[in-house]
CSV table of C-alpha atoms and ligand atoms in Angstrom, one decimal:
chain,number,residue,atom,x,y,z
A,1002,MET,CA,13.1,-16.6,21.8
A,1003,SER,CA,14.5,-17.3,18.4
A,1004,ASP,CA,11.4,-16.2,16.6
A,1005,HIS,CA,11.4,-12.8,18.3
A,1006,GLY,CA,12.9,-9.6,17.0
A,1007,PHE,CA,16.4,-8.4,17.9
A,1008,ALA,CA,15.5,-5.9,20.6
A,1009,THR,CA,13.2,-8.5,22.3
A,1010,ARG,CA,15.9,-11.1,22.3
A,1011,ALA,CA,18.5,-8.6,23.6
A,1012,ILE,CA,16.3,-8.0,26.7
A,1013,HIS,CA,14.8,-11.4,27.3
A,1014,ALA,CA,17.1,-14.2,25.9
A,1015,GLY,CA,18.7,-16.0,28.9
A,1016,GLN,CA,17.1,-13.5,31.3
A,1017,ASP,CA,14.4,-15.6,33.0
A,1018,PRO,CA,13.5,-14.3,36.4
A,1019,ASP,CA,15.6,-15.8,39.2
A,1020,PRO,CA,13.8,-19.0,40.5
A,1021,THR,CA,14.6,-18.3,44.2
A,1022,TYR,CA,13.1,-14.8,44.7
A,1023,GLY,CA,11.7,-14.0,41.3
A,1024,SER,CA,14.3,-11.2,40.7
A,1025,VAL,CA,13.5,-9.8,37.2
A,1026,VAL,CA,17.2,-9.1,36.7
A,1027,VAL,CA,19.6,-12.1,36.7
A,1028,PRO,CA,21.5,-11.7,40.0
A,1029,VAL,CA,25.3,-11.2,40.2
A,1030,HIS,CA,26.2,-14.7,41.5
A,1031,ALA,CA,29.2,-13.6,43.5
A,1032,THR,CA,30.3,-17.1,44.5
A,1033,SER,CA,33.4,-19.2,43.7
A,1034,THR,CA,31.7,-22.5,44.5
A,1035,PHE,CA,28.3,-24.2,44.8
A,1036,ALA,CA,27.0,-26.4,47.6
A,1037,GLN,CA,26.4,-30.0,46.8
A,1038,ASP,CA,23.8,-32.4,48.2
A,1039,GLY,CA,26.2,-35.3,48.8
A,1040,VAL,CA,29.3,-36.0,46.9
A,1041,GLY,CA,28.7,-35.2,43.2
A,1042,GLY,CA,25.1,-34.2,43.9
A,1043,LEU,CA,24.9,-30.9,42.2
A,1044,ARG,CA,21.8,-28.9,43.1
A,1045,SER,CA,21.7,-26.6,40.1
A,1046,GLY,CA,24.3,-28.0,37.6
A,1047,TYR,CA,27.0,-25.7,38.9
A,1048,GLU,CA,30.0,-26.9,40.9
A,1049,TYR,CA,32.8,-24.3,40.6
A,1050,ALA,CA,32.7,-20.8,39.2
A,1051,ARG,CA,35.6,-21.1,36.7
A,1052,THR,CA,33.7,-24.0,35.1
A,1053,GLY,CA,30.4,-22.2,35.1
A,1054,ASN,CA,28.4,-19.4,36.8
A,1055,PRO,CA,24.7,-18.6,36.3
A,1056,THR,CA,25.4,-14.9,35.6
A,1057,ARG,CA,27.9,-15.9,33.0
A,1058,ALA,CA,25.5,-18.5,31.6
A,1059,ALA,CA,22.8,-15.7,31.2
A,1060,LEU,CA,25.2,-13.6,29.2
A,1061,GLU,CA,26.2,-16.5,27.0
A,1062,ALA,CA,22.6,-17.4,26.3
A,1063,GLN,CA,21.8,-13.7,25.5
A,1064,LEU,CA,24.7,-13.4,23.1
A,1065,ALA,CA,24.1,-16.7,21.4
A,1066,ALA,CA,20.5,-15.6,20.7
A,1067,LEU,CA,21.7,-12.3,19.2
A,1068,GLU,CA,24.3,-13.8,16.9
A,1069,GLY,CA,21.9,-16.7,15.9
A,1070,GLY,CA,24.3,-19.3,17.2
A,1071,ARG,CA,23.7,-22.5,19.3
A,1072,HIS,CA,26.6,-21.9,21.7
A,1073,CYS,CA,28.4,-19.0,23.3
A,1074,ARG,CA,31.3,-18.9,25.7
A,1075,ALA,CA,32.4,-15.7,27.5
A,1076,TYR,CA,36.0,-14.8,28.3
A,1077,ALA,CA,37.9,-12.3,30.4
A,1078,SER,CA,38.7,-10.1,27.4
A,1079,GLY,CA,38.4,-10.1,23.6
A,1080,MET,CA,42.0,-11.2,23.4
A,1081,ALA,CA,41.3,-14.1,25.8
A,1082,ALA,CA,38.5,-15.2,23.5
A,1083,GLU,CA,40.8,-14.9,20.5
A,1084,ASP,CA,43.6,-16.8,22.2
A,1085,THR,CA,41.2,-19.6,23.2
A,1086,LEU,CA,39.8,-19.9,19.7
A,1087,LEU,CA,43.3,-20.0,18.2
A,1088,ARG,CA,44.5,-22.7,20.7
A,1089,ALA,CA,41.3,-24.7,20.1
A,1090,THR,CA,41.8,-24.7,16.3
A,1091,LEU,CA,45.5,-24.6,15.5
A,1092,ARG,CA,48.5,-26.8,16.2
A,1093,PRO,CA,52.2,-26.3,15.7
A,1094,GLY,CA,52.9,-26.1,11.9
A,1095,ASP,CA,49.4,-24.9,11.1
A,1096,HIS,CA,48.8,-21.6,9.2
A,1097,LEU,CA,46.1,-19.0,9.2
A,1098,VAL,CA,45.1,-16.1,7.0
A,1099,ILE,CA,44.5,-12.7,8.7
A,1100,PRO,CA,43.5,-9.3,7.3
A,1101,ILE,CA,46.3,-7.0,6.2
A,1102,ASP,CA,44.7,-4.4,8.5
A,1103,ALA,CA,43.8,-6.7,11.4
A,1104,TYR,CA,43.3,-5.2,14.9
A,1105,GLY,CA,46.8,-4.6,16.3
A,1106,GLY,CA,46.2,-6.9,19.3
A,1107,THR,CA,45.1,-9.8,17.0
A,1108,PHE,CA,48.3,-9.2,14.9
A,1109,ARG,CA,50.4,-9.2,18.0
A,1110,LEU,CA,48.9,-12.4,19.3
A,1111,VAL,CA,49.4,-14.2,16.0
A,1112,SER,CA,52.8,-12.8,15.1
A,1113,THR,CA,54.5,-13.0,18.5
A,1114,VAL,CA,52.7,-15.3,21.0
A,1115,LEU,CA,51.4,-18.0,18.5
A,1116,ALA,CA,54.5,-17.7,16.3
A,1117,ASP,CA,56.5,-19.0,19.3
A,1118,TRP,CA,54.3,-22.1,19.2
A,1119,GLY,CA,55.0,-22.7,15.5
A,1120,VAL,CA,51.9,-21.2,14.0
A,1121,ARG,CA,52.4,-19.3,10.8
A,1122,TYR,CA,50.2,-16.6,9.2
A,1123,SER,CA,49.8,-14.6,6.0
A,1124,ALA,CA,48.4,-11.1,6.2
A,1125,VAL,CA,46.2,-10.4,3.1
A,1126,ASP,CA,43.8,-7.8,1.8
A,1127,LEU,CA,40.5,-9.7,2.3
A,1128,ALA,CA,38.7,-7.5,-0.2
A,1129,ASP,CA,40.9,-9.2,-2.9
A,1130,LEU,CA,39.4,-12.7,-3.1
A,1131,ASP,CA,42.1,-13.9,-5.5
A,1132,ALA,CA,44.8,-12.8,-3.0
A,1133,VAL,CA,42.9,-14.7,-0.3
A,1134,ARG,CA,42.8,-17.9,-2.4
A,1135,ALA,CA,46.5,-17.5,-3.2
A,1136,ALA,CA,47.4,-17.3,0.5
A,1137,ILE,CA,45.8,-20.6,1.4
A,1138,LEU,CA,48.4,-23.4,2.0
A,1139,PRO,CA,47.9,-27.1,2.6
A,1140,GLU,CA,48.5,-26.3,6.3
A,1141,THR,CA,45.9,-23.5,6.5
A,1142,LYS,CA,43.2,-24.1,9.0
A,1143,LEU,CA,41.6,-20.7,9.6
A,1144,LEU,CA,40.5,-17.7,7.6
A,1145,TRP,CA,40.3,-14.8,10.1
A,1146,CYS,CA,38.1,-11.9,9.0
A,1147,GLU,CA,37.4,-8.6,10.6
A,1148,THR,CA,34.8,-6.4,9.0
A,1149,PRO,CA,34.7,-3.4,9.3
A,1150,THR,CA,38.4,-3.4,10.1
A,1151,ASN,CA,40.0,-1.5,12.9
A,1152,PRO,CA,41.0,1.3,12.1
A,1153,LEU,CA,40.8,1.5,8.3
A,1154,LEU,CA,37.1,0.4,8.1
A,1155,SER,CA,37.6,-1.9,5.1
A,1156,ILE,CA,34.8,-4.3,4.4
A,1157,ALA,CA,35.2,-8.0,3.6
A,1158,ASP,CA,32.5,-9.9,1.9
A,1159,VAL,CA,31.6,-12.5,4.6
A,1160,ALA,CA,29.5,-14.7,2.3
A,1161,ALA,CA,32.2,-14.8,-0.4
A,1162,LEU,CA,34.9,-15.7,2.2
A,1163,ALA,CA,32.6,-18.4,3.6
A,1164,GLY,CA,32.5,-19.8,0.1
A,1165,ILE,CA,36.3,-19.9,-0.2
A,1166,ALA,CA,36.6,-21.4,3.3
A,1167,GLY,CA,34.1,-24.1,2.4
A,1168,GLU,CA,36.0,-24.9,-0.8
A,1169,HIS,CA,39.2,-25.4,1.2
A,1170,GLY,CA,37.8,-27.1,4.3
A,1171,LEU,CA,38.8,-24.1,6.5
A,1172,ARG,CA,36.9,-22.4,9.4
A,1173,LEU,CA,35.9,-18.8,8.7
A,1174,VAL,CA,36.2,-16.7,11.9
A,1175,VAL,CA,34.6,-13.2,11.9
A,1176,ASP,CA,35.5,-10.6,14.4
A,1177,ASN,CA,32.1,-8.8,14.7
A,1178,THR,CA,33.3,-6.2,17.3
A,1179,PHE,CA,32.9,-3.1,15.1
A,1180,ALA,CA,29.5,-4.0,13.7
A,1181,SER,CA,27.9,-5.8,16.7
A,1182,PRO,CA,25.2,-8.4,16.0
A,1183,TYR,CA,22.7,-5.6,15.6
A,1184,LEU,CA,24.3,-4.5,12.4
A,1185,GLN,CA,25.7,-7.7,11.0
A,1186,GLN,CA,25.1,-11.5,11.5
A,1187,PRO,CA,28.2,-13.4,10.3
A,1188,LEU,CA,26.9,-16.9,11.2
A,1189,ALA,CA,23.9,-16.4,8.9
A,1190,LEU,CA,26.4,-15.4,6.1
A,1191,GLY,CA,28.3,-18.7,6.5
A,1192,ALA,CA,30.9,-17.9,9.2
A,1193,SER,CA,31.9,-20.8,11.5
A,1194,VAL,CA,32.5,-18.7,14.6
A,1195,VAL,CA,32.0,-15.1,15.7
A,1196,VAL,CA,34.5,-13.3,17.9
A,1197,HIS,CA,33.7,-10.3,20.1
A,1198,SER,CA,35.5,-7.9,22.3
A,1199,THR,CA,32.4,-7.3,24.4
A,1200,THR,CA,34.3,-4.4,25.9
A,1201,LYS,CA,33.0,-2.4,22.9
A,1202,TYR,CA,29.5,-2.0,21.7
A,1203,LEU,CA,28.0,-4.9,23.5
A,1204,GLY,CA,29.0,-3.7,27.0
A,1205,GLY,CA,28.6,-0.2,25.5
A,1206,HIS,CA,29.5,1.9,28.5
A,1207,SER,CA,33.3,1.7,28.7
A,1208,ASP,CA,33.0,0.1,32.2
A,1209,VAL,CA,34.0,-3.5,31.6
A,1210,VAL,CA,36.4,-5.6,29.6
A,1211,GLY,CA,35.3,-8.9,28.1
A,1212,GLY,CA,35.2,-11.2,25.1
A,1213,ALA,CA,33.0,-13.9,23.6
A,1214,LEU,CA,32.9,-16.6,21.0
A,1215,VAL,CA,29.6,-17.7,19.3
A,1216,THR,CA,29.2,-20.8,17.1
A,1217,SER,CA,26.7,-23.4,16.0
A,1218,ASP,CA,29.5,-26.0,15.6
A,1219,ASP,CA,28.9,-28.5,18.4
A,1220,ASP,CA,32.4,-30.0,18.3
A,1221,LEU,CA,34.1,-26.6,18.3
A,1222,ALA,CA,31.8,-25.5,21.1
A,1223,ALA,CA,32.8,-28.5,23.2
A,1224,ASP,CA,36.5,-27.6,22.7
A,1225,LEU,CA,35.9,-23.9,23.6
A,1226,ALA,CA,34.1,-25.0,26.8
A,1227,ARG,CA,37.0,-27.3,27.7
A,1228,LEU,CA,39.5,-24.6,27.2
A,1229,GLN,CA,37.4,-22.0,29.0
A,1230,ASN,CA,37.6,-24.2,32.0
A,1231,GLY,CA,41.1,-25.5,31.3
A,1232,MET,CA,42.8,-22.2,30.6
A,1233,GLY,CA,40.6,-20.2,33.0
A,1234,ALA,CA,40.4,-16.9,31.3
A,1235,VAL,CA,36.8,-16.4,32.5
A,1236,PRO,CA,35.0,-13.1,33.2
A,1237,GLY,CA,33.8,-12.5,36.8
A,1238,PRO,CA,30.0,-12.4,37.6
A,1239,PHE,CA,29.9,-8.6,37.9
A,1240,ASP,CA,31.6,-8.1,34.5
A,1241,CYS,CA,29.0,-10.5,33.1
A,1242,PHE,CA,26.2,-8.5,34.7
A,1243,LEU,CA,27.5,-5.2,33.3
A,1244,THR,CA,27.8,-6.7,29.8
A,1245,THR,CA,24.3,-8.2,29.9
A,1246,ARG,CA,22.9,-4.9,31.1
A,1247,GLY,CA,24.7,-3.1,28.3
A,1248,ILE,CA,23.4,-5.5,25.7
A,1249,LYS,CA,19.8,-4.9,26.6
A,1250,THR,CA,20.0,-1.4,25.0
A,1251,LEU,CA,22.2,-2.4,22.1
A,1252,ALA,CA,19.5,-1.9,19.4
A,1253,LEU,CA,18.7,1.7,20.6
A,1254,ARG,CA,22.4,2.6,21.0
A,1255,MET,CA,23.5,1.3,17.6
A,1256,GLU,CA,20.8,3.4,15.8
A,1257,ARG,CA,22.0,6.5,17.6
A,1258,HIS,CA,25.7,5.7,17.0
A,1259,CYS,CA,24.9,5.4,13.3
A,1260,ASP,CA,22.8,8.6,13.2
A,1261,ASN,CA,25.6,10.5,14.8
A,1262,ALA,CA,28.4,9.0,12.7
A,1263,GLU,CA,26.5,10.0,9.6
A,1264,ARG,CA,26.3,13.6,10.9
A,1265,VAL,CA,30.0,13.6,11.7
A,1266,VAL,CA,30.9,12.1,8.3
A,1267,GLU,CA,28.9,14.8,6.4
A,1268,ALA,CA,30.6,17.6,8.3
A,1269,LEU,CA,34.1,16.2,7.9
A,1270,GLU,CA,33.8,15.3,4.2
A,1271,ALA,CA,33.3,19.0,3.5
A,1272,HIS,CA,36.3,20.2,5.5
A,1273,ALA,CA,39.5,21.3,3.8
A,1274,ALA,CA,41.7,20.1,6.7
A,1275,VAL,CA,40.5,16.5,6.2
A,1276,SER,CA,42.0,14.8,3.1
A,1277,SER,CA,39.7,11.7,3.3
A,1278,VAL,CA,36.9,10.2,5.4
A,1279,LEU,CA,36.8,6.4,5.8
A,1280,TYR,CA,33.3,5.3,6.4
A,1281,PRO,CA,31.6,2.3,4.8
A,1282,GLY,CA,28.3,4.2,4.5
A,1283,LEU,CA,29.8,6.6,2.0
A,1284,ALA,CA,29.0,5.7,-1.7
A,1285,SER,CA,32.6,6.6,-2.4
A,1286,HIS,CA,33.9,3.9,0.0
A,1287,PRO,CA,35.5,1.2,-2.2
A,1288,HIS,CA,33.5,-1.6,-0.4
A,1289,HIS,CA,30.3,0.3,0.0
A,1290,GLU,CA,28.2,-2.2,-2.0
A,1291,THR,CA,29.4,-5.1,0.1
A,1292,ALA,CA,28.8,-3.2,3.3
A,1293,ALA,CA,25.2,-2.4,2.1
A,1294,LYS,CA,24.6,-6.0,1.3
A,1295,GLN,CA,25.6,-7.5,4.6
A,1296,MET,CA,25.1,-4.7,7.2
A,1297,ARG,CA,21.8,-3.1,8.5
A,1298,ARG,CA,23.5,0.3,8.8
A,1299,PHE,CA,27.2,1.3,8.8
A,1300,GLY,CA,28.2,1.8,12.4
A,1301,GLY,CA,29.6,4.4,14.7
A,1302,MET,CA,33.3,4.2,13.8
A,1303,VAL,CA,34.8,6.8,11.5
A,1304,SER,CA,38.4,7.3,10.5
A,1305,ILE,CA,39.9,10.3,8.8
A,1306,ARG,CA,43.2,11.4,7.3
A,1307,LEU,CA,44.4,14.9,7.9
A,1308,ALA,CA,45.7,17.0,5.1
A,1309,GLY,CA,48.4,18.3,7.6
A,1310,GLY,CA,49.8,14.8,8.2
A,1311,GLU,CA,50.9,13.4,11.5
A,1312,GLU,CA,51.3,16.8,13.2
A,1313,ALA,CA,47.7,17.8,12.4
A,1314,ALA,CA,46.5,14.3,13.4
A,1315,ARG,CA,48.1,14.5,16.8
A,1316,ALA,CA,47.0,18.1,17.3
A,1317,LEU,CA,43.4,17.2,16.5
A,1318,CYS,CA,43.4,14.4,19.1
A,1319,ALA,CA,44.5,16.9,21.7
A,1320,ALA,CA,42.1,19.7,20.7
A,1321,THR,CA,38.6,18.1,21.1
A,1322,ARG,CA,36.6,18.7,24.2
A,1323,VAL,CA,33.5,16.4,23.9
A,1324,PHE,CA,35.5,13.6,22.2
A,1325,THR,CA,37.8,12.2,24.8
A,1326,LEU,CA,41.4,11.2,23.8
A,1327,ALA,CA,41.4,7.5,24.7
A,1328,GLU,CA,41.9,4.0,23.3
A,1329,SER,CA,38.9,1.7,23.0
A,1330,LEU,CA,35.6,2.3,21.3
A,1331,GLY,CA,31.9,1.5,21.2
A,1332,GLY,CA,30.9,3.3,24.4
A,1333,VAL,CA,28.2,5.9,24.9
A,1334,GLU,CA,30.8,8.6,25.0
A,1335,SER,CA,32.7,9.7,21.9
A,1336,LEU,CA,36.4,8.9,21.8
A,1337,ILE,CA,39.2,10.1,19.5
A,1338,GLU,CA,42.6,8.5,19.1
A,1339,HIS,CA,45.8,8.3,17.0
A,1340,PRO,CA,46.0,4.6,15.9
A,1341,GLY,CA,49.6,4.8,14.8
A,1342,ALA,CA,50.8,5.9,18.2
A,1343,MET,CA,48.1,4.2,20.3
A,1344,THR,CA,46.0,1.2,19.5
A,1345,HIS,CA,48.0,0.1,16.6
A,1346,ALA,CA,51.6,0.9,17.8
A,1347,SER,CA,52.3,-2.8,17.8
A,1348,THR,CA,52.1,-2.8,14.0
A,1349,VAL,CA,54.9,-0.2,13.5
A,1350,GLY,CA,57.5,-1.6,11.1
A,1351,SER,CA,55.2,-4.4,9.9
A,1352,PRO,CA,53.1,-4.7,6.8
A,1353,LEU,CA,50.1,-3.8,8.9
A,1354,GLU,CA,51.5,-0.4,10.0
A,1355,VAL,CA,48.9,2.4,9.8
A,1356,SER,CA,49.8,5.8,8.4
A,1357,ALA,CA,50.5,8.6,10.9
A,1358,ASP,CA,48.0,11.1,9.3
A,1359,LEU,CA,45.1,8.8,10.5
A,1360,VAL,CA,42.7,9.7,13.3
A,1361,ARG,CA,40.0,7.2,14.5
A,1362,LEU,CA,36.7,8.4,16.0
A,1363,SER,CA,34.3,6.3,18.0
A,1364,VAL,CA,31.2,8.4,17.6
A,1365,GLY,CA,29.1,8.1,20.8
A,1366,ILE,CA,25.4,8.8,21.5
A,1367,GLU,CA,25.6,12.4,22.7
A,1368,ASP,CA,23.7,15.2,20.9
A,1369,GLY,CA,24.9,15.1,17.3
A,1370,ASP,CA,25.2,18.9,17.1
A,1371,ASP,CA,27.6,18.9,20.0
A,1372,LEU,CA,29.8,16.3,18.3
A,1373,VAL,CA,30.0,18.1,15.0
A,1374,ASP,CA,30.6,21.5,16.7
A,1375,ASP,CA,33.4,19.9,18.8
A,1376,LEU,CA,35.2,18.5,15.8
A,1377,LEU,CA,34.8,21.7,13.7
A,1378,ALA,CA,36.1,23.8,16.6
A,1379,ALA,CA,39.1,21.4,17.1
A,1380,LEU,CA,39.9,21.4,13.3
A,1381,ALA,CA,39.8,25.3,13.4
A,1382,THR,CA,42.7,25.3,15.8
A,1383,LEU,CA,45.0,23.3,13.5
B,2355,PLP,N1,38.9,-7.2,18.2
B,2355,PLP,C1,38.8,-5.9,17.9
B,2355,PLP,C2,38.3,-5.5,16.5
B,2355,PLP,C3,39.2,-4.9,18.8
B,2355,PLP,O1,39.0,-3.6,18.5
B,2355,PLP,C4,39.7,-5.3,20.1
B,2355,PLP,C5,40.1,-4.3,21.1
B,2355,PLP,O2,40.2,-3.1,20.7
B,2355,PLP,C6,39.8,-6.7,20.3
B,2355,PLP,C7,39.4,-7.6,19.4
B,2355,PLP,C8,40.4,-7.1,21.7
B,2355,PLP,O3,39.5,-7.0,22.7
B,2355,PLP,P1,39.8,-6.7,24.2
B,2355,PLP,O4,40.4,-5.3,24.3
B,2355,PLP,O5,38.5,-6.8,24.9
B,2355,PLP,O6,40.8,-7.7,24.7
């Protein structure tokens, strides 16, 4: 499969017809255990469904093929994937570098849960490579990158960060949730491991929560498998089925997300109530050149600042009709949210706090005209 194009791999990698009945779609193996032919005589390589399940294995093979990695492990959520990776790679006294505008849940995990286990962190603007170098300590083990970031849509130069990680013997982790493997391939740019909240673009239909880690590092992959089984934060077979089904249309959906985001950006840039539009596809975006170098297109996420401040931001979130006011992103339906009070509330009072005039849009795959009309009508009510 590795010599086929992206859309072909998305549909076929790991998706061989079922050997029992020839089902074209990998079945939902709703079983907690697998019969053995005599003690220790596994019929199919599977023994217990926390350790492994064929529906999960199909998803893992599909995702590994899309990210260009040798190994993938799926987890019950993006946070479970992150937790597993951090526990696999860090020990008490170790340190990691995270982005100054990391996803709020990542910040909460590192700053509260892992802090209790003696892990320290520095939050740095990853676009400032000198600041990244300066933050690296003798105890630093991981450089954690998210690009584009949630919710400010900053871009980090993955190849440059991989260079720094290599110089210091660190692992570079890239959270590829916002871009998806269709738009960006961090392993090919030098990352050691890719993290996903598969809840977002990969699942793509806002009907399942999941996470995944992809790497070509055999030792790390063995540790991730050990912890997947040992910690038990595994996705169920129906969740894996939904995620795999979503991934099959990823290429088509991402093109439409990008088309619609570009339409929305154009309309909002010209609007007096919007003081700025944050979108890496804009030539005026401070990291546009880096984005153009490492991304196929610029994605479906758009953030805006409202000239009328927090009051206008909250009012806009309540005024749209096609955009639903809700957390999460990356589904077929358009969503709007106020990060300061919703997804990023855990950053309030920290250096990662986001400003209250900010609104985040997850631009879906509806008709572009309807999305633009909805936003313009909502802005007119402010
Ligand atoms: N990483 C990013 C960039 C996210 O946006 C999210 C969730 O919003 C996560 C990780 C966590 O994923 P999950 O919600 O599936 O646990």
